[in-house]
Amino acid sequence: MKNRIRVSLLILACAAPMLSAQAVRTLKIATIAPTRSVWDIEERRLAQDWAKCTNGEVQIQFMGTNAMGGESGVIQKLNSVRPGQKAPIDGAIFSNIGIADLAPETHFLTLAVPFMFRSQEEVDFVLESMQPRFQKAISAKGYVIIGWFNVGWAYFYTKKPVHDPADLKTQKLSVAGVGLPQLSDAFKAAGFRTEDVPPDKLLQSMKTPGGVEGFYTIPMYAYAGQYYKSLPYILDAPICPVMAAFVISEKSWSEIPGQYKAAMMEAVKKAEKNFTSAQRSSDSEYINRCVEGGCTLVTLTPAERTVMEDTLVSDAAAMIKTGLFDQTLYDDVQALLQKSRSKK
């Protein structure tokens, strides 16, 4: 009898590590964040927070999107290869373009209309107000929105200084290098000169006479890609926020013990604030680096800024007609913003 007890205890002791290992849930999350960037660092802090608040039961394994064929390839890997099989990945941190590809019904690219927003506070207000609307569209595809992150504000980098819309519209711009030709069409409809250049050919085109004379991106990418050396003027007027959304498949989210989810979402809220703070610091840091590297920051006068904003907002009507942006969402966002601004 004693021998049986000893054997049973031995089996339990050996099985304990296996049971513990089975309790760990590793979420494979694709991300567009550049390695060792501020963005990457904040994502990994979130992973640490989730591991801590779940007693190590929920781990995040981040994987770059480049090896998966970009965001479109990531969307394919969110789906199982065969019925009944587990999907290769559990979720992703997408750009606004990736979200629009994952769930076109969100019309999420509409939030990238130039000069729609004046501050991060306005972005946060609209996202919070529109959360149920966006979640409904994403839920229909089988996913849950975990959080929103602003990874920076896009600025125009140009070969010649820009003080008014005419200065901008006379320079050849590349706006579809992110893999969205429709964006180029939308800018053309608003009177801009655009040229579609693949991302791997963009720098070469900037250096070539007759090539690209301007594009807009977040300062971190302008500096990391060395684009600022060929486009030495920075229009000191943030064009639009570059958003990222953290989504997880409903199946994977449902497998996480319910008692952890409140703490996990609190960790996400903290990460969102950290992202905003890091983004502001990063934008400022990389603009300064570009200026130190020879760029000139073109600051608009109040009158010039008003003309620029009013013209580009007016141009939005022509962009919307191309079908890339959604008129209803645009009108609803504008109504929210006007209401918010009237209170100040």
mmCIF file of C-alpha atoms in Angstrom:
data_model
loop_
_atom_site.group_PDB
_atom_site.id
_atom_site.type_symbol
_atom_site.label_atom_id
_atom_site.label_comp_id
_atom_site.label_asym_id
_atom_site.label_seq_id
_atom_site.Cartn_x
_atom_site.Cartn_y
_atom_site.Cartn_z
ATOM 1 C CA MET A 1 0.000 0.000 0.000
ATOM 2 C CA LYS A 2 2.804 2.380 0.953
ATOM 3 C CA ASN A 3 4.565 1.595 -2.325
ATOM 4 C CA ARG A 4 1.415 2.471 -4.265
ATOM 5 C CA ILE A 5 1.157 5.785 -2.452
ATOM 6 C CA ARG A 6 4.806 6.535 -3.186
ATOM 7 C CA VAL A 7 4.289 5.705 -6.854
ATOM 8 C CA SER A 8 1.161 7.890 -7.039
ATOM 9 C CA LEU A 9 2.967 10.804 -5.408
ATOM 10 C CA LEU A 10 5.883 10.350 -7.793
ATOM 11 C CA ILE A 11 3.554 10.410 -10.798
ATOM 12 C CA LEU A 12 1.864 13.571 -9.534
ATOM 13 C CA ALA A 13 5.220 15.218 -8.925
ATOM 14 C CA CYS A 14 6.331 14.431 -12.452
ATOM 15 C CA ALA A 15 3.023 15.511 -13.948
ATOM 16 C CA ALA A 16 2.914 18.850 -12.094
ATOM 17 C CA PRO A 17 5.355 20.647 -14.439
ATOM 18 C CA MET A 18 3.429 19.320 -17.431
ATOM 19 C CA LEU A 19 0.112 20.557 -16.023
ATOM 20 C CA SER A 20 1.693 23.934 -15.270
ATOM 21 C CA ALA A 21 3.099 24.155 -18.782
ATOM 22 C CA GLN A 22 -0.297 23.328 -20.258
ATOM 23 C CA ALA A 23 -1.812 26.240 -18.307
ATOM 24 C CA VAL A 24 0.473 28.751 -20.057
ATOM 25 C CA ARG A 25 -1.221 30.402 -23.058
ATOM 26 C CA THR A 26 1.247 31.872 -25.558
ATOM 27 C CA LEU A 27 -0.330 34.357 -27.929
ATOM 28 C CA LYS A 28 1.477 34.743 -31.239
ATOM 29 C CA ILE A 29 1.044 38.368 -32.260
ATOM 30 C CA ALA A 30 2.295 39.844 -35.533
ATOM 31 C CA THR A 31 3.483 43.455 -35.318
ATOM 32 C CA ILE A 32 4.571 46.153 -37.730
ATOM 33 C CA ALA A 33 6.766 47.788 -35.072
ATOM 34 C CA PRO A 34 10.421 48.173 -36.152
ATOM 35 C CA THR A 35 12.814 46.174 -33.995
ATOM 36 C CA ARG A 36 14.362 48.150 -31.101
ATOM 37 C CA SER A 37 12.154 51.155 -31.802
ATOM 38 C CA VAL A 38 10.311 52.975 -29.006
ATOM 39 C CA TRP A 39 7.186 51.305 -30.352
ATOM 40 C CA ASP A 40 8.797 47.854 -30.052
ATOM 41 C CA ILE A 41 9.937 48.599 -26.487
ATOM 42 C CA GLU A 42 6.426 49.608 -25.386
ATOM 43 C CA GLU A 43 4.926 46.462 -26.911
ATOM 44 C CA ARG A 44 7.322 44.303 -24.942
ATOM 45 C CA ARG A 45 6.467 46.157 -21.750
ATOM 46 C CA LEU A 46 2.842 45.282 -22.382
ATOM 47 C CA ALA A 47 3.846 41.640 -22.788
ATOM 48 C CA GLN A 48 5.612 41.788 -19.422
ATOM 49 C CA ASP A 49 2.569 43.384 -17.784
ATOM 50 C CA TRP A 50 0.272 40.680 -19.150
ATOM 51 C CA ALA A 51 2.585 37.940 -17.926
ATOM 52 C CA LYS A 52 2.668 39.569 -14.490
ATOM 53 C CA CYS A 53 -1.068 40.146 -14.049
ATOM 54 C CA THR A 54 -1.873 36.603 -15.229
ATOM 55 C CA ASN A 55 0.762 34.938 -13.031
ATOM 56 C CA GLY A 56 2.629 33.913 -16.148
ATOM 57 C CA GLU A 57 -0.340 32.135 -17.710
ATOM 58 C CA VAL A 58 -0.612 34.521 -20.685
ATOM 59 C CA GLN A 59 2.539 35.198 -22.668
ATOM 60 C CA ILE A 60 2.923 37.244 -25.856
ATOM 61 C CA GLN A 61 5.312 36.205 -28.598
ATOM 62 C CA PHE A 62 5.742 39.099 -31.033
ATOM 63 C CA MET A 63 6.674 38.388 -34.640
ATOM 64 C CA GLY A 64 7.531 40.885 -37.381
ATOM 65 C CA THR A 65 5.179 41.232 -40.331
ATOM 66 C CA ASN A 66 7.928 41.431 -42.966
ATOM 67 C CA ALA A 67 8.572 37.699 -42.839
ATOM 68 C CA MET A 68 4.835 37.088 -43.331
ATOM 69 C CA GLY A 69 4.436 39.113 -46.494
ATOM 70 C CA GLY A 70 3.315 42.317 -44.848
ATOM 71 C CA GLU A 71 -0.066 43.031 -43.335
ATOM 72 C CA SER A 72 -1.992 41.252 -46.089
ATOM 73 C CA GLY A 73 0.048 38.112 -45.376
ATOM 74 C CA VAL A 74 -0.694 38.490 -41.668
ATOM 75 C CA ILE A 75 -4.425 38.512 -42.374
ATOM 76 C CA GLN A 76 -4.055 35.177 -44.157
ATOM 77 C CA LYS A 77 -2.231 33.701 -41.169
ATOM 78 C CA LEU A 78 -5.012 34.749 -38.829
ATOM 79 C CA ASN A 79 -7.105 32.102 -40.528
ATOM 80 C CA SER A 80 -6.581 28.351 -40.185
ATOM 81 C CA VAL A 81 -5.229 26.540 -43.226
ATOM 82 C CA ARG A 82 -7.751 23.717 -42.842
ATOM 83 C CA PRO A 83 -11.120 23.564 -41.045
ATOM 84 C CA GLY A 84 -10.637 22.548 -37.438
ATOM 85 C CA GLN A 85 -6.959 23.492 -37.365
ATOM 86 C CA LYS A 86 -5.576 26.261 -35.186
ATOM 87 C CA ALA A 87 -4.634 29.454 -37.026
ATOM 88 C CA PRO A 88 -0.856 30.090 -37.239
ATOM 89 C CA ILE A 89 -1.164 33.338 -35.230
ATOM 90 C CA ASP A 90 -3.621 34.670 -32.643
ATOM 91 C CA GLY A 91 -3.654 38.358 -33.429
ATOM 92 C CA ALA A 92 -1.786 41.358 -34.761
ATOM 93 C CA ILE A 93 -0.947 44.993 -34.276
ATOM 94 C CA PHE A 94 -2.054 46.515 -37.567
ATOM 95 C CA SER A 95 -1.639 49.939 -39.123
ATOM 96 C CA ASN A 96 -4.784 51.783 -40.182
ATOM 97 C CA ILE A 97 -4.240 50.286 -43.643
ATOM 98 C CA GLY A 98 -4.107 46.776 -42.184
ATOM 99 C CA ILE A 99 -7.321 47.382 -40.232
ATOM 100 C CA ALA A 100 -9.034 48.633 -43.390
ATOM 101 C CA ASP A 101 -7.881 45.463 -45.164
ATOM 102 C CA LEU A 102 -8.975 43.184 -42.314
ATOM 103 C CA ALA A 103 -12.396 44.803 -41.925
ATOM 104 C CA PRO A 104 -13.242 47.196 -44.792
ATOM 105 C CA GLU A 105 -16.571 47.949 -43.108
ATOM 106 C CA THR A 106 -14.730 49.978 -40.464
ATOM 107 C CA HIS A 107 -13.804 52.557 -43.136
ATOM 108 C CA PHE A 108 -10.913 53.213 -40.782
ATOM 109 C CA LEU A 109 -8.784 55.002 -43.381
ATOM 110 C CA THR A 110 -11.253 57.875 -43.187
ATOM 111 C CA LEU A 111 -9.474 58.928 -39.981
ATOM 112 C CA ALA A 112 -6.378 59.617 -42.100
ATOM 113 C CA VAL A 113 -7.981 62.474 -44.048
ATOM 114 C CA PRO A 114 -5.413 65.332 -43.953
ATOM 115 C CA PHE A 115 -5.875 67.870 -41.141
ATOM 116 C CA MET A 116 -8.995 66.225 -39.739
ATOM 117 C CA PHE A 117 -7.491 66.222 -36.244
ATOM 118 C CA ARG A 118 -5.701 69.029 -34.425
ATOM 119 C CA SER A 119 -4.420 67.109 -31.408
ATOM 120 C CA GLN A 120 -3.962 63.707 -29.807
ATOM 121 C CA GLU A 121 -6.799 64.566 -27.422
ATOM 122 C CA GLU A 122 -9.162 64.842 -30.396
ATOM 123 C CA VAL A 123 -7.967 61.482 -31.721
ATOM 124 C CA ASP A 124 -8.554 59.825 -28.334
ATOM 125 C CA PHE A 125 -12.009 61.397 -28.069
ATOM 126 C CA VAL A 126 -13.101 60.136 -31.488
ATOM 127 C CA LEU A 127 -11.713 56.636 -30.946
ATOM 128 C CA GLU A 128 -13.507 56.329 -27.622
ATOM 129 C CA SER A 129 -16.759 57.616 -29.120
ATOM 130 C CA MET A 130 -16.485 55.380 -32.189
ATOM 131 C CA GLN A 131 -15.255 52.256 -30.356
ATOM 132 C CA PRO A 132 -18.620 50.384 -30.480
ATOM 133 C CA ARG A 133 -18.955 51.166 -34.174
ATOM 134 C CA PHE A 134 -15.486 49.902 -35.054
ATOM 135 C CA GLN A 135 -15.788 46.889 -32.747
ATOM 136 C CA LYS A 136 -19.052 45.840 -34.402
ATOM 137 C CA ALA A 137 -17.393 45.774 -37.822
ATOM 138 C CA ILE A 138 -14.345 43.904 -36.524
ATOM 139 C CA SER A 139 -16.448 41.437 -34.494
ATOM 140 C CA ALA A 140 -18.242 40.519 -37.705
ATOM 141 C CA LYS A 141 -14.864 39.281 -38.970
ATOM 142 C CA GLY A 142 -14.213 37.290 -35.787
ATOM 143 C CA TYR A 143 -11.837 39.591 -33.895
ATOM 144 C CA VAL A 144 -11.715 41.719 -30.749
ATOM 145 C CA ILE A 145 -10.157 45.184 -30.540
ATOM 146 C CA ILE A 146 -7.804 45.148 -27.572
ATOM 147 C CA GLY A 147 -6.400 48.665 -27.901
ATOM 148 C CA TRP A 148 -5.561 51.624 -30.134
ATOM 149 C CA PHE A 149 -2.116 53.176 -30.400
ATOM 150 C CA ASN A 150 -0.918 56.331 -32.131
ATOM 151 C CA VAL A 151 2.619 55.608 -33.323
ATOM 152 C CA GLY A 152 3.269 59.102 -34.610
ATOM 153 C CA TRP A 153 1.979 61.987 -36.694
ATOM 154 C CA ALA A 154 2.768 62.139 -40.395
ATOM 155 C CA TYR A 155 4.646 65.165 -41.753
ATOM 156 C CA PHE A 156 5.332 66.197 -45.338
ATOM 157 C CA TYR A 157 8.993 66.000 -46.388
ATOM 158 C CA THR A 158 9.673 67.886 -49.629
ATOM 159 C CA LYS A 159 12.479 69.029 -51.950
ATOM 160 C CA LYS A 160 11.245 72.624 -51.953
ATOM 161 C CA PRO A 161 9.769 74.579 -49.042
ATOM 162 C CA VAL A 162 5.997 74.557 -48.655
ATOM 163 C CA HIS A 163 4.044 77.566 -47.377
ATOM 164 C CA ASP A 164 0.684 77.025 -49.046
ATOM 165 C CA PRO A 165 -1.280 74.265 -50.810
ATOM 166 C CA ALA A 166 -0.024 75.390 -54.234
ATOM 167 C CA ASP A 167 3.584 74.774 -53.130
ATOM 168 C CA LEU A 168 2.589 71.264 -52.152
ATOM 169 C CA LYS A 169 0.525 70.470 -55.213
ATOM 170 C CA THR A 170 3.255 71.437 -57.675
ATOM 171 C CA GLN A 171 5.697 68.859 -56.272
ATOM 172 C CA LYS A 172 5.558 65.215 -57.283
ATOM 173 C CA LEU A 173 4.448 63.196 -54.252
ATOM 174 C CA SER A 174 4.617 59.527 -53.409
ATOM 175 C CA VAL A 175 1.722 58.580 -51.148
ATOM 176 C CA ALA A 176 1.067 54.971 -52.161
ATOM 177 C CA GLY A 177 4.399 53.474 -51.114
ATOM 178 C CA VAL A 178 2.562 51.900 -48.200
ATOM 179 C CA GLY A 179 0.930 49.538 -50.663
ATOM 180 C CA LEU A 180 -2.332 51.378 -51.278
ATOM 181 C CA PRO A 181 -2.658 52.676 -54.866
ATOM 182 C CA GLN A 182 -6.150 54.008 -54.064
ATOM 183 C CA LEU A 183 -4.551 56.605 -51.806
ATOM 184 C CA SER A 184 -2.625 57.949 -54.775
ATOM 185 C CA ASP A 185 -5.877 58.170 -56.741
ATOM 186 C CA ALA A 186 -7.520 60.071 -53.884
ATOM 187 C CA PHE A 187 -4.718 62.639 -53.814
ATOM 188 C CA LYS A 188 -4.885 63.029 -57.598
ATOM 189 C CA ALA A 189 -8.615 63.722 -57.349
ATOM 190 C CA ALA A 190 -7.780 66.579 -54.977
ATOM 191 C CA GLY A 191 -5.331 68.125 -57.457
ATOM 192 C CA PHE A 192 -2.020 66.678 -56.276
ATOM 193 C CA ARG A 193 0.706 65.296 -58.518
ATOM 194 C CA THR A 194 1.477 61.754 -57.440
ATOM 195 C CA GLU A 195 3.676 58.926 -58.599
ATOM 196 C CA ASP A 196 3.386 55.336 -57.424
ATOM 197 C CA VAL A 197 6.792 54.082 -56.328
ATOM 198 C CA PRO A 198 7.410 50.738 -54.557
ATOM 199 C CA PRO A 199 8.887 51.166 -51.059
ATOM 200 C CA ASP A 200 12.188 49.573 -52.080
ATOM 201 C CA LYS A 201 12.561 52.065 -54.958
ATOM 202 C CA LEU A 202 11.471 55.187 -53.080
ATOM 203 C CA LEU A 203 14.880 56.418 -51.934
ATOM 204 C CA GLN A 204 16.350 55.880 -55.395
ATOM 205 C CA SER A 205 13.503 57.875 -56.962
ATOM 206 C CA MET A 206 14.089 60.753 -54.541
ATOM 207 C CA LYS A 207 17.719 60.932 -55.645
ATOM 208 C CA THR A 208 16.859 60.818 -59.343
ATOM 209 C CA PRO A 209 16.122 64.028 -61.311
ATOM 210 C CA GLY A 210 12.430 64.069 -62.167
ATOM 211 C CA GLY A 211 11.667 61.566 -59.420
ATOM 212 C CA VAL A 212 9.707 61.884 -56.209
ATOM 213 C CA GLU A 213 9.836 65.371 -54.681
ATOM 214 C CA GLY A 214 7.849 64.771 -51.531
ATOM 215 C CA PHE A 215 5.993 62.322 -49.331
ATOM 216 C CA TYR A 216 4.560 62.155 -45.838
ATOM 217 C CA THR A 217 5.501 59.815 -43.055
ATOM 218 C CA ILE A 218 6.268 59.789 -39.349
ATOM 219 C CA PRO A 219 9.668 61.364 -38.493
ATOM 220 C CA MET A 220 11.091 58.073 -37.218
ATOM 221 C CA TYR A 221 10.695 56.466 -40.668
ATOM 222 C CA ALA A 222 11.960 59.547 -42.482
ATOM 223 C CA TYR A 223 15.127 59.416 -40.422
ATOM 224 C CA ALA A 224 15.600 55.630 -40.359
ATOM 225 C CA GLY A 225 15.083 55.389 -44.134
ATOM 226 C CA GLN A 226 17.416 58.353 -44.760
ATOM 227 C CA TYR A 227 14.670 59.994 -46.830
ATOM 228 C CA TYR A 228 15.251 63.329 -45.117
ATOM 229 C CA LYS A 229 18.629 63.656 -46.860
ATOM 230 C CA SER A 230 16.947 63.865 -50.265
ATOM 231 C CA LEU A 231 13.868 65.788 -49.082
ATOM 232 C CA PRO A 232 15.385 68.503 -46.865
ATOM 233 C CA TYR A 233 12.251 70.517 -46.022
ATOM 234 C CA ILE A 234 9.814 69.445 -43.301
ATOM 235 C CA LEU A 235 6.406 71.096 -43.196
ATOM 236 C CA ASP A 236 5.925 71.787 -39.484
ATOM 237 C CA ALA A 237 2.232 70.901 -39.537
ATOM 238 C CA PRO A 238 1.208 67.346 -38.548
ATOM 239 C CA ILE A 239 -0.961 65.961 -41.327
ATOM 240 C CA CYS A 240 -2.692 63.034 -39.640
ATOM 241 C CA PRO A 241 -2.135 60.465 -36.902
ATOM 242 C CA VAL A 242 -0.680 57.115 -37.925
ATOM 243 C CA MET A 243 -2.774 54.672 -35.960
ATOM 244 C CA ALA A 244 -2.219 51.066 -34.965
ATOM 245 C CA ALA A 245 -4.801 48.655 -33.577
ATOM 246 C CA PHE A 246 -4.189 45.571 -31.464
ATOM 247 C CA VAL A 247 -6.646 42.818 -32.410
ATOM 248 C CA ILE A 248 -6.952 39.223 -31.239
ATOM 249 C CA SER A 249 -9.168 36.518 -32.684
ATOM 250 C CA GLU A 250 -12.337 35.970 -30.676
ATOM 251 C CA LYS A 251 -11.434 32.287 -30.337
ATOM 252 C CA SER A 252 -8.032 33.031 -28.790
ATOM 253 C CA TRP A 253 -9.477 35.737 -26.525
ATOM 254 C CA SER A 254 -12.210 33.381 -25.296
ATOM 255 C CA GLU A 255 -9.584 30.844 -24.214
ATOM 256 C CA ILE A 256 -8.018 33.305 -21.741
ATOM 257 C CA PRO A 257 -9.380 32.869 -18.188
ATOM 258 C CA GLY A 258 -12.002 35.522 -17.508
ATOM 259 C CA GLN A 259 -10.587 36.522 -14.133
ATOM 260 C CA TYR A 260 -7.509 37.999 -15.841
ATOM 261 C CA LYS A 261 -9.150 40.093 -18.534
ATOM 262 C CA ALA A 262 -9.927 43.212 -16.476
ATOM 263 C CA ALA A 263 -6.300 43.488 -15.348
ATOM 264 C CA MET A 264 -5.083 42.784 -18.881
ATOM 265 C CA MET A 265 -7.228 45.589 -20.294
ATOM 266 C CA GLU A 266 -5.990 47.939 -17.574
ATOM 267 C CA ALA A 267 -2.460 47.112 -18.727
ATOM 268 C CA VAL A 268 -3.511 47.992 -22.277
ATOM 269 C CA LYS A 269 -4.859 51.369 -21.120
ATOM 270 C CA LYS A 270 -1.529 52.050 -19.448
ATOM 271 C CA ALA A 271 0.273 51.025 -22.643
ATOM 272 C CA GLU A 272 -1.882 53.395 -24.701
ATOM 273 C CA LYS A 273 -0.830 56.304 -22.483
ATOM 274 C CA ASN A 274 2.799 55.199 -22.678
ATOM 275 C CA PHE A 275 2.521 55.022 -26.473
ATOM 276 C CA THR A 276 1.168 58.572 -26.642
ATOM 277 C CA SER A 277 3.951 59.902 -24.455
ATOM 278 C CA ALA A 278 6.596 57.908 -26.341
ATOM 279 C CA GLN A 279 5.146 59.021 -29.682
ATOM 280 C CA ARG A 280 5.385 62.693 -28.806
ATOM 281 C CA SER A 281 8.937 62.252 -27.612
ATOM 282 C CA SER A 282 9.857 60.164 -30.658
ATOM 283 C CA ASP A 283 8.390 62.649 -33.174
ATOM 284 C CA SER A 284 10.263 65.521 -31.549
ATOM 285 C CA GLU A 285 13.502 63.546 -31.283
ATOM 286 C CA TYR A 286 13.536 62.436 -34.902
ATOM 287 C CA ILE A 287 12.524 65.815 -36.283
ATOM 288 C CA ASN A 288 15.470 67.274 -34.364
ATOM 289 C CA ARG A 289 17.741 64.578 -35.776
ATOM 290 C CA CYS A 290 16.575 65.424 -39.298
ATOM 291 C CA VAL A 291 17.226 69.129 -38.682
ATOM 292 C CA GLU A 292 20.680 68.355 -37.272
ATOM 293 C CA GLY A 293 21.266 66.313 -40.425
ATOM 294 C CA GLY A 294 20.570 69.304 -42.667
ATOM 295 C CA CYS A 295 16.774 69.608 -42.895
ATOM 296 C CA THR A 296 14.923 72.904 -42.611
ATOM 297 C CA LEU A 297 11.739 73.015 -40.551
ATOM 298 C CA VAL A 298 9.197 75.179 -42.378
ATOM 299 C CA THR A 299 6.950 76.836 -39.800
ATOM 300 C CA LEU A 300 3.723 78.313 -41.131
ATOM 301 C CA THR A 301 2.383 81.643 -39.969
ATOM 302 C CA PRO A 302 -1.087 81.479 -38.365
ATOM 303 C CA ALA A 303 -2.587 82.794 -41.608
ATOM 304 C CA GLU A 304 -0.696 80.263 -43.739
ATOM 305 C CA ARG A 305 -1.715 77.418 -41.451
ATOM 306 C CA THR A 306 -5.382 78.416 -41.692
ATOM 307 C CA VAL A 307 -5.199 78.448 -45.498
ATOM 308 C CA MET A 308 -3.412 75.080 -45.536
ATOM 309 C CA GLU A 309 -5.905 73.426 -43.190
ATOM 310 C CA ASP A 310 -8.986 74.911 -44.849
ATOM 311 C CA THR A 311 -7.787 73.934 -48.334
ATOM 312 C CA LEU A 312 -6.896 70.354 -47.439
ATOM 313 C CA VAL A 313 -10.121 69.860 -45.504
ATOM 314 C CA SER A 314 -11.970 71.159 -48.569
ATOM 315 C CA ASP A 315 -9.934 68.765 -50.729
ATOM 316 C CA ALA A 316 -11.253 65.916 -48.581
ATOM 317 C CA ALA A 317 -14.564 66.157 -50.460
ATOM 318 C CA ALA A 318 -12.813 65.217 -53.721
ATOM 319 C CA MET A 319 -10.888 62.415 -51.961
ATOM 320 C CA ILE A 320 -14.092 60.967 -50.496
ATOM 321 C CA LYS A 321 -15.680 60.766 -53.951
ATOM 322 C CA THR A 322 -13.010 58.262 -55.016
ATOM 323 C CA GLY A 323 -14.462 55.757 -52.533
ATOM 324 C CA LEU A 324 -11.345 55.402 -50.379
ATOM 325 C CA PHE A 325 -12.884 57.340 -47.511
ATOM 326 C CA ASP A 326 -16.430 57.038 -46.205
ATOM 327 C CA GLN A 327 -18.672 60.097 -46.324
ATOM 328 C CA THR A 328 -20.924 59.012 -43.447
ATOM 329 C CA LEU A 329 -18.041 58.298 -41.076
ATOM 330 C CA TYR A 330 -16.322 61.516 -42.112
ATOM 331 C CA ASP A 331 -19.455 63.556 -41.381
ATOM 332 C CA ASP A 332 -19.976 61.817 -38.032
ATOM 333 C CA VAL A 333 -16.373 62.456 -36.975
ATOM 334 C CA GLN A 334 -16.590 66.097 -38.025
ATOM 335 C CA ALA A 335 -19.774 66.486 -35.982
ATOM 336 C CA LEU A 336 -18.046 65.010 -32.927
ATOM 337 C CA LEU A 337 -15.066 67.301 -33.365
ATOM 338 C CA GLN A 338 -17.165 70.413 -33.839
ATOM 339 C CA LYS A 339 -19.124 69.581 -30.703
ATOM 340 C CA SER A 340 -15.909 69.034 -28.750
ATOM 341 C CA ARG A 341 -14.279 72.232 -30.034
ATOM 342 C CA SER A 342 -17.349 74.349 -29.259
ATOM 343 C CA LYS A 343 -16.962 73.489 -25.562
ATOM 344 C CA LYS A 344 -13.463 74.940 -25.402
#
